[in-house]
Amino acid sequence: MRTLKYLLILCLAISSYDLAAQIDSTLFRRTTKDTTKVLMNMDAIYNRPFLSVSKLPVAVGGYVEANWQHQGTNGVSEGHQFQMRRLTLFLGSSIYKKIKFLSEIEFEDGTKEINIEFASVDVELHPLLNFRGGIVMNPIGAFNQNHDGPKWEFIDRPISATEMLPATWSNVGFGLFGKLYKKNWVYAYETYLTNGFDDKIISNSQNKTFLPASKLNPNRFEESSNGQALITTKVAVKNRKIGELGLSYMGGVFNKFQDDGINLNKKRRVDVWAIDFNTTLRATKTYITTEWAFVNVDIPDTYTQQYGNKQAGGFVDFVQPVIRRNIFGFTRSVVNAVFRFEYVDWNIGKFTENGASIREDVISIMPGLSWRPFPQTVFRLNYRYKWQTDILGNPPAKTGGFQFGFSSYF
Amino acid sequence: MNGLKYILISFSLLNIVSCSQFEPSAPNGNQVLDGPIEGLTTSEHKQFVNGDLAFNSQIFTVDNGLGPLFVATSCGSCHAGDGKGHPFTTLTRFGQTDETGNQFLNQGGPQLQNRAVPGFTPEQIPAGATFSKFLPPANTGLGFLDAVSDSDIIAWADPTDANADGISGVPNWVAMKNYVDARPNSVVQNGKYIGRFGRKGSAYNLLQQTAQAYNQDIGVTSTYEAVETYSGSASDPEVSNQTLTDVVFYLKTLKAPVPRAETTEILSGKQLFTNVGCANCHRPEMKTGVSTIPALSDKTFYPYTDLLLHDMGAALDDGYTEGSAKTFEWRTTPLWGLGLSKNSQGGKYYLLHDGRANSIEDAILLHGGEGDSSKEKYKSLTDEEKKKLILFLESL
């Protein structure tokens, strides 16, 4: 009841914006975080700046990102594009000393997509045994857990993490997580049972196996498409001097194999493995983060090889701080030179008709610069060049161009 | 001062990025098959774009009509870059050896849907049926071929080989679909019309070709081809008339392939092409008549076909036929765009009706029947002459 009361008070406060000028601003407490220094990827959801009101146990936060881009493919330019990619709102609450609530609501491309990406209650039973339930972020790879725009030096999210793996992929479910600290080492695990994928992953407008197609199912927060749980498990280990290594798995039956008690098809699985690693080279302060994933989908032989039963891909980011000094009065400014390499093979295999290799892949390089006037705000200038080859292996479509934008927590 | 420096750097960068010079350039027009013919009006260009989107970007799934039996999930799957197809989407047609009309229509004929959405079983070729594999042809310049008059085609035919050159091309006389309107001045023989599209020349026009392809290749019904290939019963249209009209317009107004550089060697090869008799069937030049699309009317173009059926010999006789064509007869394939075929076939040639030839020379050497004489003449050329002839064909 107390929480509800606080929530109501907070809502009233927010909705009475015109009264804000009369509120003593010292009542607002900003919990700042250096979000560029993540504890572990699994901690990312709490490693965000929040604003709390006086002693209310409720805190709000969020981030916003917008950009300009000028890109073209094979001589056809899109011209100037101004994009409001995301406005994300966080709402967190300490319900009790060891019970927390956190939610993340995202507006993508204006209001084209509005998603509850995260809305869960965490109960700490023991540092090694925490319960989480609600809409949870399936911890496959690192990007899905740690995707806030202001934490990244690139405007575009990694192709492998967003189009092969379905970041940001969240589902209703329950699970456990925990951490163990041993001197310089931290060991962590997460495991969840949630609703899962559906038939759309092999029947979609992308004309390829496309796990994010299941995100378009508006019913996935209400019911499972086939009554089968998706299991997602991640183990990670971090050494304070070396870096963090994560191994994750997500799998389950994706197809609607029965309807109204009648068997329609055999159960078909999707299985995903991912490995992620991040470190900072001490000598040069170079931050490196990488994630590679492998997807296996059980597709009937009598369907079409347009939809691949194996995919693989990943990315590696290099972030090299080159200037650390006062810029425009921002005393903690950092300018980084950055570079990303990406590769995704959407369809690994050979054509049954002639034994030739199936292509359908993309390679992208993205050099750029980023300026962080403050750890929670980043301005980014990226140049992208991308080669996209079709399923037959014909000359690739080449896309290139510049992007400039910002992303900031608020 | 430092701040000012950064502002200047920022503006310089913005200045740089405001131009498109850092974006990938377009390939030369003669290196791609896609693109509209010249002379279209603004509204025609819009319809071209609509057709392009439907042809190349509309993907069919279970939700919007795919299958349940099918071969491909979009038009573009079979005709990448509007070029020739790949064995991945080669069609299989089945029937019988005579020209009495397909006897297997009630068993799923004439086309095999060799794929099925999950939960369904693909078709099998019925016992007793013969079959042939058809590699998807290129789409370029189809509007020009569509606008050639029947009288011109008839004039090129020589069923009795009256000129004794060993070439006796004949039209494929086909039954007209009830939704197809005959062209003005169409020639009719025993109630049948001249087909000109498809490997056997069994489709009268591009509307028929397109409506049948949606139905038999993708398993999508329309008001024109309303019968579901799986159930054999009529169903609601799964693709609109407007989409079909736009796609037909797109196919009609795709530009003709543009020949590449005419070097001395290529010009020599062109002469050899005529000397060995290739040009007797692969006619270099044609003219359009009057078209409903003004930009196609009264145009001279260079397709290297005669739109007629020819005996291609026993090696290419698959024992399957369509319309009045014999099992060994094939419509002369237009050679324009031949040199760009590899760019739509995954970097490798798949030539002849079923893609069995992996080089232009292989294709020449597989010619038989009416093409036998030219093949022998080609074989007698010196290696240098053969090279020139191939260079010419690759320049088309």
Tab-separated table of C-alpha atoms in Angstrom, chain B residues 39-366:
chain	number	residue	atom	x	y	z
B	39	GLY	CA	10.682	8.004	-72.044
B	40	LEU	CA	8.283	7.027	-69.269
B	41	THR	CA	5.996	9.734	-67.913
B	42	THR	CA	5.949	10.653	-64.222
B	43	SER	CA	2.912	8.510	-63.545
B	44	GLU	CA	4.451	5.646	-65.477
B	45	HIS	CA	7.616	5.971	-63.415
B	46	LYS	CA	5.515	5.757	-60.253
B	47	GLN	CA	3.846	2.617	-61.512
B	48	PHE	CA	7.259	1.210	-62.391
B	49	VAL	CA	8.416	1.814	-58.821
B	50	ASN	CA	5.263	0.197	-57.421
B	51	GLY	CA	5.811	-2.805	-59.622
B	52	ASP	CA	9.491	-2.936	-58.675
B	53	LEU	CA	8.560	-3.001	-54.981
B	54	ALA	CA	5.968	-5.727	-55.478
B	55	PHE	CA	8.321	-7.764	-57.633
B	56	ASN	CA	11.492	-7.460	-55.610
B	57	SER	CA	10.410	-6.636	-52.070
B	58	GLN	CA	7.056	-8.275	-51.418
B	59	ILE	CA	7.755	-11.465	-49.519
B	60	PHE	CA	5.012	-14.026	-49.208
B	61	THR	CA	4.511	-15.936	-45.989
B	62	VAL	CA	1.759	-18.155	-44.676
B	63	ASP	CA	0.024	-15.005	-43.442
B	64	ASN	CA	-0.282	-13.337	-46.826
B	65	GLY	CA	-0.903	-16.324	-49.040
B	66	LEU	CA	2.272	-18.356	-49.538
B	67	GLY	CA	1.526	-21.915	-50.586
B	68	PRO	CA	0.785	-24.144	-48.897
B	69	LEU	CA	2.696	-25.590	-51.855
B	70	PHE	CA	5.178	-23.350	-53.595
B	71	VAL	CA	8.540	-23.018	-55.273
B	72	ALA	CA	9.640	-19.558	-54.137
B	73	THR	CA	8.587	-16.908	-51.648
B	74	SER	CA	8.815	-13.864	-53.896
B	75	CYS	CA	9.236	-12.915	-57.543
B	76	GLY	CA	12.715	-11.618	-56.808
B	77	SER	CA	13.768	-14.975	-55.350
B	78	CYS	CA	13.772	-16.433	-58.866
B	79	HIS	CA	14.911	-13.360	-60.774
B	80	ALA	CA	17.659	-11.778	-58.680
B	81	GLY	CA	18.574	-8.418	-60.158
B	82	ASP	CA	16.055	-9.171	-62.928
B	83	GLY	CA	18.537	-11.606	-64.401
B	84	LYS	CA	18.542	-15.309	-65.100
B	85	GLY	CA	17.734	-17.672	-62.265
B	86	HIS	CA	19.712	-20.228	-60.291
B	87	PRO	CA	19.178	-23.964	-59.774
B	88	PHE	CA	17.820	-23.094	-56.299
B	89	THR	CA	14.601	-21.865	-57.887
B	90	THR	CA	14.514	-23.934	-61.051
B	91	LEU	CA	10.955	-24.931	-61.900
B	92	THR	CA	9.879	-28.443	-62.776
B	93	ARG	CA	7.018	-28.872	-65.241
B	94	PHE	CA	5.418	-32.234	-65.852
B	95	GLY	CA	3.014	-33.648	-68.429
B	96	GLN	CA	3.356	-35.930	-71.406
B	97	THR	CA	5.174	-36.249	-74.692
B	98	ASP	CA	2.409	-35.231	-77.113
B	99	GLU	CA	0.820	-31.865	-77.833
B	100	THR	CA	-2.722	-32.788	-76.873
B	101	GLY	CA	-2.720	-30.591	-73.826
B	102	ASN	CA	-1.488	-31.429	-70.342
B	103	GLN	CA	-3.143	-34.627	-69.123
B	104	PHE	CA	-1.998	-34.105	-65.544
B	105	LEU	CA	-3.809	-30.904	-64.678
B	106	ASN	CA	-5.966	-32.776	-62.187
B	107	GLN	CA	-2.829	-34.173	-60.546
B	108	GLY	CA	-1.186	-30.851	-59.878
B	109	GLY	CA	0.186	-30.214	-63.364
B	110	PRO	CA	1.739	-28.570	-65.134
B	111	GLN	CA	4.102	-27.306	-62.447
B	112	LEU	CA	5.611	-29.155	-59.565
B	113	GLN	CA	5.443	-27.305	-56.279
B	114	ASN	CA	8.468	-28.915	-54.722
B	115	ARG	CA	8.272	-27.017	-51.431
B	116	ALA	CA	5.612	-26.738	-48.768
B	117	VAL	CA	4.967	-24.693	-45.673
B	118	PRO	CA	5.515	-26.645	-42.445
B	119	GLY	CA	2.843	-29.265	-41.890
B	120	PHE	CA	2.250	-29.868	-45.597
B	121	THR	CA	3.892	-32.271	-48.022
B	122	PRO	CA	5.291	-31.047	-51.324
B	123	GLU	CA	3.997	-32.398	-54.600
B	124	GLN	CA	5.525	-35.397	-56.298
B	125	ILE	CA	5.656	-35.973	-60.034
B	126	PRO	CA	2.765	-38.370	-60.788
B	127	ALA	CA	3.544	-41.800	-62.154
B	128	GLY	CA	3.616	-41.798	-65.936
B	129	ALA	CA	4.353	-38.100	-66.268
B	130	THR	CA	7.376	-36.769	-68.095
B	131	PHE	CA	9.035	-33.605	-66.896
B	132	SER	CA	11.479	-30.878	-67.699
B	133	LYS	CA	13.315	-28.335	-65.562
B	134	PHE	CA	13.043	-24.656	-66.428
B	135	LEU	CA	15.595	-22.192	-65.153
B	136	PRO	CA	13.949	-18.808	-64.493
B	137	PRO	CA	14.689	-16.516	-67.435
B	138	ALA	CA	15.859	-12.897	-67.277
B	139	ASN	CA	13.154	-10.231	-67.179
B	140	THR	CA	14.868	-7.523	-69.090
B	141	GLY	CA	13.371	-5.994	-72.178
B	142	LEU	CA	10.221	-8.100	-71.989
B	143	GLY	CA	8.054	-5.127	-72.950
B	144	PHE	CA	9.881	-4.856	-76.245
B	145	LEU	CA	9.315	-8.536	-76.995
B	146	ASP	CA	5.676	-8.130	-75.982
B	147	ALA	CA	5.240	-5.306	-78.479
B	148	VAL	CA	6.510	-7.219	-81.504
B	149	SER	CA	3.683	-7.844	-83.945
B	150	ASP	CA	2.423	-11.357	-84.649
B	151	SER	CA	2.893	-10.698	-88.343
B	152	ASP	CA	6.619	-10.166	-87.822
B	153	ILE	CA	6.904	-13.431	-85.911
B	154	ILE	CA	4.972	-15.262	-88.612
B	155	ALA	CA	7.245	-13.719	-91.237
B	156	TRP	CA	10.344	-15.158	-89.523
B	157	ALA	CA	8.819	-18.628	-89.300
B	158	ASP	CA	9.765	-21.194	-91.920
B	159	PRO	CA	7.916	-24.372	-90.964
B	160	THR	CA	8.803	-26.193	-94.180
B	161	ASP	CA	12.330	-24.822	-94.375
B	162	ALA	CA	11.495	-23.245	-97.709
B	163	ASN	CA	14.888	-21.545	-97.876
B	164	ALA	CA	16.640	-24.844	-97.201
B	165	ASP	CA	18.950	-23.372	-94.558
B	166	GLY	CA	18.132	-26.140	-92.110
B	167	ILE	CA	16.252	-23.733	-89.858
B	168	SER	CA	12.499	-24.131	-89.624
B	169	GLY	CA	11.254	-22.030	-86.766
B	170	VAL	CA	7.586	-22.243	-85.876
B	171	PRO	CA	5.406	-20.325	-83.426
B	172	ASN	CA	3.979	-22.063	-80.402
B	173	TRP	CA	0.200	-21.967	-80.902
B	174	VAL	CA	-1.408	-21.810	-77.464
B	175	ALA	CA	-4.936	-21.727	-76.078
B	176	MET	CA	-5.837	-18.273	-74.795
B	177	LYS	CA	-6.603	-17.830	-71.102
B	178	ASN	CA	-10.036	-16.351	-70.558
B	179	TYR	CA	-8.625	-13.352	-68.672
B	180	VAL	CA	-6.188	-12.403	-71.405
B	181	ASP	CA	-7.118	-9.865	-74.060
B	182	ALA	CA	-5.631	-10.512	-77.459
B	183	ARG	CA	-3.371	-7.829	-78.930
B	184	PRO	CA	-4.808	-5.857	-81.855
B	185	ASN	CA	-4.083	-7.687	-85.123
B	186	SER	CA	-3.282	-10.949	-83.353
B	187	VAL	CA	-2.970	-13.905	-85.686
B	188	VAL	CA	-5.294	-16.777	-84.785
B	189	GLN	CA	-4.934	-20.333	-86.047
B	190	ASN	CA	-7.551	-22.939	-85.150
B	191	GLY	CA	-8.610	-20.766	-82.252
B	192	LYS	CA	-5.056	-20.607	-80.888
B	193	TYR	CA	-2.693	-17.689	-80.538
B	194	ILE	CA	1.063	-17.220	-80.769
B	195	GLY	CA	2.778	-17.689	-77.427
B	196	ARG	CA	6.042	-15.880	-76.929
B	197	PHE	CA	7.078	-16.046	-73.251
B	198	GLY	CA	8.555	-18.916	-71.305
B	199	ARG	CA	11.084	-21.577	-72.275
B	200	LYS	CA	8.580	-23.218	-74.588
B	201	GLY	CA	6.913	-19.956	-75.552
B	202	SER	CA	3.685	-21.126	-73.980
B	203	ALA	CA	2.564	-17.834	-72.398
B	204	TYR	CA	0.730	-15.399	-74.632
B	205	ASN	CA	1.563	-12.225	-72.739
B	206	LEU	CA	3.054	-10.893	-69.525
B	207	LEU	CA	-0.244	-10.833	-67.648
B	208	GLN	CA	-0.644	-14.568	-68.194
B	209	GLN	CA	3.009	-15.176	-67.332
B	210	THR	CA	2.735	-13.105	-64.157
B	211	ALA	CA	-0.615	-14.442	-62.917
B	212	GLN	CA	0.550	-18.019	-63.495
B	213	ALA	CA	3.857	-17.370	-61.753
B	214	TYR	CA	2.117	-15.987	-58.658
B	215	ASN	CA	-0.162	-18.999	-58.642
B	216	GLN	CA	2.180	-21.827	-59.545
B	217	ASP	CA	5.494	-20.525	-58.225
B	218	ILE	CA	4.350	-18.876	-55.005
B	219	GLY	CA	0.987	-20.547	-54.435
B	220	VAL	CA	-0.807	-17.215	-54.453
B	221	THR	CA	-4.242	-16.857	-55.996
B	222	SER	CA	-5.583	-13.864	-57.899
B	223	THR	CA	-8.800	-13.058	-59.669
B	224	TYR	CA	-7.055	-14.274	-62.828
B	225	GLU	CA	-5.700	-17.537	-61.445
B	226	ALA	CA	-8.142	-18.218	-58.634
B	227	VAL	CA	-7.577	-21.931	-58.098
B	228	GLU	CA	-5.414	-22.921	-55.168
B	229	THR	CA	-2.696	-25.293	-56.377
B	230	TYR	CA	-2.934	-27.369	-53.201
B	231	SER	CA	-6.674	-27.828	-52.842
B	232	GLY	CA	-7.640	-27.498	-56.471
B	233	SER	CA	-10.511	-25.229	-55.501
B	234	ALA	CA	-11.038	-21.520	-55.994
B	235	SER	CA	-10.114	-19.202	-53.176
B	236	ASP	CA	-10.236	-15.500	-52.436
B	237	PRO	CA	-7.548	-13.503	-54.222
B	238	GLU	CA	-4.319	-13.312	-52.247
B	239	VAL	CA	-2.755	-10.705	-54.488
B	240	SER	CA	-4.659	-7.708	-55.765
B	241	ASN	CA	-5.358	-6.870	-59.395
B	242	GLN	CA	-3.540	-3.585	-58.834
B	243	THR	CA	-0.389	-5.380	-57.700
B	244	LEU	CA	-0.535	-7.675	-60.703
B	245	THR	CA	-1.073	-4.721	-63.006
B	246	ASP	CA	1.888	-2.907	-61.465
B	247	VAL	CA	4.132	-5.951	-61.762
B	248	VAL	CA	3.145	-6.470	-65.396
B	249	PHE	CA	3.872	-2.794	-66.043
B	250	TYR	CA	7.235	-3.133	-64.318
B	251	LEU	CA	8.145	-6.145	-66.453
B	252	LYS	CA	7.039	-4.343	-69.597
B	253	THR	CA	9.061	-1.256	-68.844
B	254	LEU	CA	12.316	-2.810	-67.623
B	255	LYS	CA	15.022	-1.523	-69.891
B	256	ALA	CA	16.670	-3.643	-72.517
B	257	PRO	CA	20.197	-4.754	-71.551
B	258	VAL	CA	22.812	-2.291	-72.704
B	259	PRO	CA	25.729	-3.861	-74.644
B	260	ARG	CA	29.188	-3.206	-73.196
B	261	ALA	CA	32.237	-1.887	-75.057
B	262	GLU	CA	32.477	-2.709	-78.765
B	263	THR	CA	36.158	-3.495	-79.212
B	264	THR	CA	37.676	-4.745	-82.459
B	265	GLU	CA	37.664	-8.268	-81.060
B	266	ILE	CA	34.015	-8.003	-80.102
B	267	LEU	CA	33.097	-6.673	-83.540
B	268	SER	CA	34.966	-9.605	-85.103
B	269	GLY	CA	33.044	-11.922	-82.802
B	270	LYS	CA	29.819	-10.317	-83.922
B	271	GLN	CA	30.701	-11.040	-87.532
B	272	LEU	CA	31.564	-14.640	-86.658
B	273	PHE	CA	28.205	-14.938	-84.857
B	274	THR	CA	26.509	-14.216	-88.169
B	275	ASN	CA	28.953	-16.267	-90.252
B	276	VAL	CA	28.429	-19.498	-88.329
B	277	GLY	CA	24.667	-19.075	-88.532
B	278	CYS	CA	23.799	-18.254	-84.918
B	279	ALA	CA	21.935	-15.187	-86.099
B	280	ASN	CA	19.513	-17.317	-88.116
B	281	CYS	CA	17.632	-18.082	-84.903
B	282	HIS	CA	19.121	-15.532	-82.507
B	283	ARG	CA	17.930	-12.611	-84.662
B	284	PRO	CA	19.877	-9.519	-83.662
B	285	GLU	CA	17.304	-6.879	-84.524
B	286	MET	CA	13.581	-6.453	-84.083
B	287	LYS	CA	11.063	-3.642	-84.105
B	288	THR	CA	8.091	-3.014	-81.895
B	289	GLY	CA	4.701	-2.109	-83.241
B	290	VAL	CA	2.243	0.161	-81.495
B	291	SER	CA	2.191	-0.248	-77.737
B	292	THR	CA	-0.169	1.045	-75.067
B	293	ILE	CA	3.011	2.406	-73.488
B	294	PRO	CA	4.186	5.108	-75.917
B	295	ALA	CA	7.821	4.702	-74.880
B	296	LEU	CA	7.706	1.171	-76.314
B	297	SER	CA	6.102	2.030	-79.649
B	298	ASP	CA	8.043	1.834	-82.899
B	299	LYS	CA	11.369	1.024	-81.321
B	300	THR	CA	14.238	-0.939	-82.820
B	301	PHE	CA	15.904	-3.254	-80.335
B	302	TYR	CA	18.459	-6.087	-80.256
B	303	PRO	CA	17.260	-9.175	-78.370
B	304	TYR	CA	18.963	-11.980	-80.350
B	305	THR	CA	15.875	-14.180	-80.567
B	306	ASP	CA	13.165	-14.872	-83.113
B	307	LEU	CA	10.520	-15.864	-80.550
B	308	LEU	CA	10.044	-19.101	-82.488
B	309	LEU	CA	10.363	-22.748	-81.544
B	310	HIS	CA	13.241	-24.746	-82.961
B	311	ASP	CA	14.237	-28.387	-82.899
B	312	MET	CA	17.204	-28.432	-80.555
B	313	GLY	CA	18.049	-32.079	-80.957
B	314	ALA	CA	17.870	-35.215	-78.875
B	315	ALA	CA	20.221	-34.042	-76.120
B	316	LEU	CA	17.812	-31.272	-75.158
B	317	ASP	CA	14.668	-33.373	-75.608
B	318	ASP	CA	13.282	-33.847	-72.098
B	319	GLY	CA	10.108	-35.574	-73.252
B	320	TYR	CA	7.864	-32.797	-71.991
B	321	THR	CA	5.954	-30.217	-73.962
B	322	GLU	CA	3.606	-27.241	-73.753
B	323	GLY	CA	1.167	-25.887	-76.349
B	324	SER	CA	1.949	-27.017	-79.875
B	325	ALA	CA	5.683	-27.344	-79.158
B	326	LYS	CA	7.293	-30.733	-79.628
B	327	THR	CA	9.335	-32.156	-76.787
B	328	PHE	CA	12.572	-31.293	-78.623
B	329	GLU	CA	11.489	-27.773	-79.537
B	330	TRP	CA	12.501	-24.761	-77.491
B	331	ARG	CA	11.809	-21.089	-78.007
B	332	THR	CA	14.988	-19.249	-78.984
B	333	THR	CA	16.339	-17.699	-75.812
B	334	PRO	CA	17.106	-13.977	-76.137
B	335	LEU	CA	20.852	-13.526	-75.739
B	336	TRP	CA	20.761	-9.907	-74.611
B	337	GLY	CA	22.149	-9.577	-71.134
B	338	LEU	CA	23.952	-12.929	-71.459
B	339	GLY	CA	27.245	-11.489	-70.222
B	340	LEU	CA	25.590	-10.235	-67.042
B	341	SER	CA	23.993	-13.589	-66.231
B	342	LYS	CA	26.690	-14.515	-63.724
B	343	ASN	CA	25.767	-11.453	-61.662
B	344	SER	CA	22.355	-12.935	-60.993
B	345	GLN	CA	23.399	-16.581	-60.880
B	346	GLY	CA	25.834	-16.420	-57.991
B	347	GLY	CA	28.939	-15.783	-60.043
B	348	LYS	CA	28.578	-18.811	-62.296
B	349	TYR	CA	26.794	-19.505	-65.577
B	350	TYR	CA	23.739	-21.741	-65.603
B	351	LEU	CA	22.645	-21.693	-69.241
B	352	LEU	CA	20.138	-23.433	-71.517
B	353	HIS	CA	16.591	-24.146	-70.392
B	354	ASP	CA	17.571	-26.092	-67.286
B	355	GLY	CA	20.922	-24.521	-66.489
B	356	ARG	CA	22.898	-27.604	-67.465
B	357	ALA	CA	25.557	-25.563	-69.318
B	358	ASN	CA	28.094	-23.862	-67.064
B	359	SER	CA	29.764	-21.843	-69.789
B	360	ILE	CA	28.747	-20.174	-73.016
B	361	GLU	CA	30.818	-22.689	-74.945
B	362	ASP	CA	29.082	-25.588	-73.175
B	363	ALA	CA	25.762	-24.075	-74.207
B	364	ILE	CA	26.849	-23.798	-77.829
B	365	LEU	CA	28.109	-27.371	-77.879
B	366	LEU	CA	24.838	-28.674	-76.475
